[in-house]
PDB file of C-alpha atoms and ligand atoms in Angstrom:
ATOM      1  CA  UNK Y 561     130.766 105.531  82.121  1.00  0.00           C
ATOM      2  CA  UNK Y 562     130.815 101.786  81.356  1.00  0.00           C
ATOM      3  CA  UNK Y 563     129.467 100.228  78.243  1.00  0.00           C
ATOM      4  CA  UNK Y 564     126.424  98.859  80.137  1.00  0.00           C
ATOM      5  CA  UNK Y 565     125.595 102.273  82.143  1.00  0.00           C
ATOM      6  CA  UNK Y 566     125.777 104.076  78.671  1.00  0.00           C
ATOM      7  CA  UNK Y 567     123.047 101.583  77.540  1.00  0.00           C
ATOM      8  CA  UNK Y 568     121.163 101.744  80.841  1.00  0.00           C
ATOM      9  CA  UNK Y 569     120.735 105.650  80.355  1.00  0.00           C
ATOM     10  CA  UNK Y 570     120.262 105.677  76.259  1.00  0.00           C
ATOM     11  CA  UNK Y 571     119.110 109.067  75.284  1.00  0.00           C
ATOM     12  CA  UNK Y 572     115.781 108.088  75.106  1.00  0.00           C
ATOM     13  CA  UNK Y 573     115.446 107.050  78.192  1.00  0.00           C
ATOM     14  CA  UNK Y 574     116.758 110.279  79.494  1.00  0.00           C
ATOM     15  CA  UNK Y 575     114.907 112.218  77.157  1.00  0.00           C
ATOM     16  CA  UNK Y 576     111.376 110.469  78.470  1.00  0.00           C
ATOM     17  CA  UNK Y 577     112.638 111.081  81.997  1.00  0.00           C
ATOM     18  CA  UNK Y 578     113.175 114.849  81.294  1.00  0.00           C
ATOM     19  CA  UNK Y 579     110.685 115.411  79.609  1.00  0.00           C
ATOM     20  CA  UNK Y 580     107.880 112.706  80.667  1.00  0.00           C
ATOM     21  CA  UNK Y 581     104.803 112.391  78.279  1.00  0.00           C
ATOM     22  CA  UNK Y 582     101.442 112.209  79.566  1.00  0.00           C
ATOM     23  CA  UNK Y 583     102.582 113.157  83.235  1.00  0.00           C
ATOM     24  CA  UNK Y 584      99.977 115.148  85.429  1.00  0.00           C
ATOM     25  CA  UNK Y 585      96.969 114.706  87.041  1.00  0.00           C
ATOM     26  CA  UNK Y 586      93.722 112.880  84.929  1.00  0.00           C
ATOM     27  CA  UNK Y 587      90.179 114.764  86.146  1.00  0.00           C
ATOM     28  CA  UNK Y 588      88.055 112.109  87.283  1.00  0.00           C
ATOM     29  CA  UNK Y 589      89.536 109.030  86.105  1.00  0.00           C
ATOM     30  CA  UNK Y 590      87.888 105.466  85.700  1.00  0.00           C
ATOM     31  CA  UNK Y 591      90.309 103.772  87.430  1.00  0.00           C
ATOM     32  CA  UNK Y 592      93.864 104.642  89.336  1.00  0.00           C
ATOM     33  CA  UNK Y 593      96.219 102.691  91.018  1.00  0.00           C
ATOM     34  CA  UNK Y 594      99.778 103.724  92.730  1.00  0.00           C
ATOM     35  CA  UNK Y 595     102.137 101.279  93.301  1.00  0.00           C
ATOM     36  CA  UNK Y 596     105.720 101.721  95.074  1.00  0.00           C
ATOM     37  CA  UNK Y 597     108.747  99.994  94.851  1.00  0.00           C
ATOM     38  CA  UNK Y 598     110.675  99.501  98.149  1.00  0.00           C
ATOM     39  CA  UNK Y 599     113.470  98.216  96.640  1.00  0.00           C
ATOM     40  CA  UNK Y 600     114.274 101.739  94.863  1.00  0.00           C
ATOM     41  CA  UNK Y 601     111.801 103.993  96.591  1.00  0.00           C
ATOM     42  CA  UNK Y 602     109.812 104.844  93.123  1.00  0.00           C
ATOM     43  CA  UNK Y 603     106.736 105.842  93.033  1.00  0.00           C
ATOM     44  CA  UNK Y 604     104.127 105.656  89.908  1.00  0.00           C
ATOM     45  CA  UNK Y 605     100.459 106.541  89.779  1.00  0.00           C
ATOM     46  CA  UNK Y 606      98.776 105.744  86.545  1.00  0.00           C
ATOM     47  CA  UNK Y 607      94.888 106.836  86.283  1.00  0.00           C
ATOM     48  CA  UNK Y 608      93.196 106.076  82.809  1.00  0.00           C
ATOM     49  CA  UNK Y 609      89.875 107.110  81.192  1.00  0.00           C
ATOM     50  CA  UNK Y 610      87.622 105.143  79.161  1.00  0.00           C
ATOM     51  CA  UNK Y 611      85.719 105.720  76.400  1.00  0.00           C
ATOM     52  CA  UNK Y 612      84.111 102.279  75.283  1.00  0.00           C
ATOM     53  CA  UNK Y 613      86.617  99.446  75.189  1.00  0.00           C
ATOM     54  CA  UNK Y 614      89.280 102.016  74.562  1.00  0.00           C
ATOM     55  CA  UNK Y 615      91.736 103.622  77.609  1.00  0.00           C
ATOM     56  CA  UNK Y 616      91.384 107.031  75.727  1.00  0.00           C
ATOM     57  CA  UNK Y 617      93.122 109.062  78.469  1.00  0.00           C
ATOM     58  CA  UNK Y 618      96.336 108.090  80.643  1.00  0.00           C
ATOM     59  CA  UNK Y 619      98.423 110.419  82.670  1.00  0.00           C
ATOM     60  CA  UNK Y 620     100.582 109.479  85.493  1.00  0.00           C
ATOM     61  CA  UNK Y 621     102.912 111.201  88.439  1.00  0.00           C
ATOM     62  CA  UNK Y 622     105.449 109.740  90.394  1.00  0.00           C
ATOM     63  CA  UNK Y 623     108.664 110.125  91.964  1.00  0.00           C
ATOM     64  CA  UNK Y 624     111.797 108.160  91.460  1.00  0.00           C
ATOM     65  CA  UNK Y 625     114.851 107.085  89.416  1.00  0.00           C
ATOM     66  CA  UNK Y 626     114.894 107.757  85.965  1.00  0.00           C
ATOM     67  CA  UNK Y 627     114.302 104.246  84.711  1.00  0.00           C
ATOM     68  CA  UNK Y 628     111.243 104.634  86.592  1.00  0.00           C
ATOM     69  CA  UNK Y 629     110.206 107.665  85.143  1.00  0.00           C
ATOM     70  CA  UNK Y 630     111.088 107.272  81.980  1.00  0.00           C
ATOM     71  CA  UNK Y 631     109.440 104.255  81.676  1.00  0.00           C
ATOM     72  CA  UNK Y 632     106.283 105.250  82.926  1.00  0.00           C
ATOM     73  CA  UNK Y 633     106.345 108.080  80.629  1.00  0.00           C
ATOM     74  CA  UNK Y 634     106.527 105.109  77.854  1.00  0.00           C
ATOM     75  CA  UNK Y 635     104.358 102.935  79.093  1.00  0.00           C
ATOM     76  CA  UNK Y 636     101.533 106.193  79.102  1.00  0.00           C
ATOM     77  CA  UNK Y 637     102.233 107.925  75.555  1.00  0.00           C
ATOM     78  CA  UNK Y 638     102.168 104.060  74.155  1.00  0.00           C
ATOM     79  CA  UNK Y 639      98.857 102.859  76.067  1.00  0.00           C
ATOM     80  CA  UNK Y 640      96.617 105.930  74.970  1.00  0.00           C
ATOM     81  CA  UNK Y 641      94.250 105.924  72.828  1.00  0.00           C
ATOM     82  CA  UNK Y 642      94.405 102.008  72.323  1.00  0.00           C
ATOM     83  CA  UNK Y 643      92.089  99.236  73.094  1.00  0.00           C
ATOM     84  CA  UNK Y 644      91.772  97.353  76.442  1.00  0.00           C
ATOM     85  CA  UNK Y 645      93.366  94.306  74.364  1.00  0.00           C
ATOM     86  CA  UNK Y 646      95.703  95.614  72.847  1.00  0.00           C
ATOM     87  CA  UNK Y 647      97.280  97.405  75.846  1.00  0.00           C
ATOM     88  CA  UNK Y 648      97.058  93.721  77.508  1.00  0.00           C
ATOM     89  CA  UNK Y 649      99.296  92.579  74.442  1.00  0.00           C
ATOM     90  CA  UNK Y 650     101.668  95.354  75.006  1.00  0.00           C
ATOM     91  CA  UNK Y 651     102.261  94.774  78.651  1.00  0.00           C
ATOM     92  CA  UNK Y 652     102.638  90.668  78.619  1.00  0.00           C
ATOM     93  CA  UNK Y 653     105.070  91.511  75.313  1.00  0.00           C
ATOM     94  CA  UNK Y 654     107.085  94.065  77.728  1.00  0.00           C
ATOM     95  CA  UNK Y 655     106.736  92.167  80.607  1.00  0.00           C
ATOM     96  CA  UNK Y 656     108.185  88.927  78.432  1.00  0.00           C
ATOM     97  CA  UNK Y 657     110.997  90.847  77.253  1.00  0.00           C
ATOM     98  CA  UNK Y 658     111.906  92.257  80.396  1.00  0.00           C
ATOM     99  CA  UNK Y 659     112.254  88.289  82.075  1.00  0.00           C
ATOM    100  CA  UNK Y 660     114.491  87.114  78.608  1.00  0.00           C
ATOM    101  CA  UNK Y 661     111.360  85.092  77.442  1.00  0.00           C
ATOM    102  CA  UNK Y 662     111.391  87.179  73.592  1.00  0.00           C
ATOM    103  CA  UNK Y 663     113.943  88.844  71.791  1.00  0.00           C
ATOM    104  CA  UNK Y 664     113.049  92.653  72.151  1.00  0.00           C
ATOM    105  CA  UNK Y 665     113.638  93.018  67.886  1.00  0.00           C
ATOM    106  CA  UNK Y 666     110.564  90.512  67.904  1.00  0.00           C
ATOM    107  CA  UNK Y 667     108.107  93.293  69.595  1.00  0.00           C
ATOM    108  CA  UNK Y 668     109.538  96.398  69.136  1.00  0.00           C
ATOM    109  CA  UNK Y 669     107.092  97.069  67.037  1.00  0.00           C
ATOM    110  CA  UNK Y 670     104.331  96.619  69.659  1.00  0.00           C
ATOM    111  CA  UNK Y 671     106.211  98.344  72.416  1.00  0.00           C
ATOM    112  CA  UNK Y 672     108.153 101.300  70.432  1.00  0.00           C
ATOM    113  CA  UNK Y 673     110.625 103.557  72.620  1.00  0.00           C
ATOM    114  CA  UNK Y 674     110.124 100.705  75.424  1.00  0.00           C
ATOM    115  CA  UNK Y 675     112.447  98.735  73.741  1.00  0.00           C
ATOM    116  CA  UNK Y 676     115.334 101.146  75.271  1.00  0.00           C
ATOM    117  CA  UNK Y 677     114.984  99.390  78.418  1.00  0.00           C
ATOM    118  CA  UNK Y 678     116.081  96.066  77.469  1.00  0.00           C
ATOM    119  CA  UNK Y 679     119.536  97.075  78.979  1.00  0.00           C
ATOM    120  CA  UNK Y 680     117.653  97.005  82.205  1.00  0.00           C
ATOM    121  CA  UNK Y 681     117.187  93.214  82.026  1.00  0.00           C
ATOM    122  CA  UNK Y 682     121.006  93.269  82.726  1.00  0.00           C
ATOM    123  CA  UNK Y 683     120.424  94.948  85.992  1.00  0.00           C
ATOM    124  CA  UNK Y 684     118.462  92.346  87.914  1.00  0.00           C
ATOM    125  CA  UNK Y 685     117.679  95.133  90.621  1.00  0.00           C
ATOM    126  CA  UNK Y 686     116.344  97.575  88.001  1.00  0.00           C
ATOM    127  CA  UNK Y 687     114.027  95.771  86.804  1.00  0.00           C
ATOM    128  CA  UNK Y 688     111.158  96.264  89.057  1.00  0.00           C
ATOM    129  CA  UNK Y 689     112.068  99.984  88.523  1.00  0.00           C
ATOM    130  CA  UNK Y 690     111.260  99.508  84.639  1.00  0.00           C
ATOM    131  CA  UNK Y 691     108.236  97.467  85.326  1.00  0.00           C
ATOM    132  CA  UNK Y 692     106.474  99.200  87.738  1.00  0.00           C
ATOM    133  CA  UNK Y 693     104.274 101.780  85.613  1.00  0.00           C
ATOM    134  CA  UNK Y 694     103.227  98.268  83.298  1.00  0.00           C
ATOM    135  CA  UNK Y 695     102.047  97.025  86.734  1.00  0.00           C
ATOM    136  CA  UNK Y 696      99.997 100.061  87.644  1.00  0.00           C
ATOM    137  CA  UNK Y 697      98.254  99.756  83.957  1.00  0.00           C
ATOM    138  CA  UNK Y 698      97.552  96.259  84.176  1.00  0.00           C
ATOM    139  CA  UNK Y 699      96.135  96.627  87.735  1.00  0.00           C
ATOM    140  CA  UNK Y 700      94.302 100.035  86.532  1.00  0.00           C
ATOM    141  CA  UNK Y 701      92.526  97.458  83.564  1.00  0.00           C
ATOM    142  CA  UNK Y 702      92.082  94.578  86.471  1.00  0.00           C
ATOM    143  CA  UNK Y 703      89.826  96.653  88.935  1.00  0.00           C
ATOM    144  CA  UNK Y 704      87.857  97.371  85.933  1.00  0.00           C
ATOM    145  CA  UNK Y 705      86.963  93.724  85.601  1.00  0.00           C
ATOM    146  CA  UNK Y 706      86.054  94.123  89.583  1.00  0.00           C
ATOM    147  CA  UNK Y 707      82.398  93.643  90.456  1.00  0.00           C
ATOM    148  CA  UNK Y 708      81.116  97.045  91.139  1.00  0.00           C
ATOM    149  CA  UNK Y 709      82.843  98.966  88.637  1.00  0.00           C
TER     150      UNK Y 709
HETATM  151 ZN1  LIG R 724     114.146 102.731  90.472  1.00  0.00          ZN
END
């Protein structure tokens, strides 16, 4: 394996992929949303339950590579239990990192095992793959804002 594949599949990354936190179905859920990636053929559905202003529930299932996976996995275990705004911050941090705008050091507090997948930024065609789940969450907290809901 090359330097930048061994950094691309760290062992946490692998480890969140094997063994994904927060993955399974959520009984009636506030809001849901599955996105797909074409260019990889992943799959993430992320449904979240309120309680307040707080997301105090996330699960998600997919299919996919393991950058995918893994992330998603992340993206859930870090998201629970938090506030609406502070799951905002986390995903426009992550999202920032992930197109070179911050140094990953700068938030890896705020972001935690995420910061793994800053090898991914070297991998322009992984990166959807990493930021798909972050997508799903941020549209989950969107259709929330929806009229209706
Ligand atoms: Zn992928």
């Amino acid at each position: 394996m090359s330097e930048d594949l061994d950094e691309l599949y760290q062992d946490v990354i692998l480890d969140h992929f094997k063994h994904p936190r927060c993955h399974g179905e959520l009984e009636e859920p506030d809001a849901t949303q599955k996105l797909f990636n074409p260019l990889c053929g992943d799959q993430v559905c992320v449904a979240i339950k309120l309680e307040g202003t707080n997301v105090s529930d996330v699960k998600f299932v997919g299919k996919g590579c393991s950058i995918s996976q893994a992330s998603a996995s992340m993206m859930a275990d870090l998201c629970k239990g938090k506030s609406r705004e502070e799951i905002e911050k986390i995903i426009s941090s992550f999202r920032a990192m992930m197109r070179n705008e911050v140094e990953p050091e700068v938030i890896e507090d705020l972001i935690d095992d995420a910061i793994s997948l800053k090898g991914v930024r070297k991998f322009t065609s992984r990166i959807k793959c990493a930021v798909l789940a972050w997508e799903a969450m941020e549209k989950c907290l969107a259709s929330l804002n929806k009229p209706g809901n």
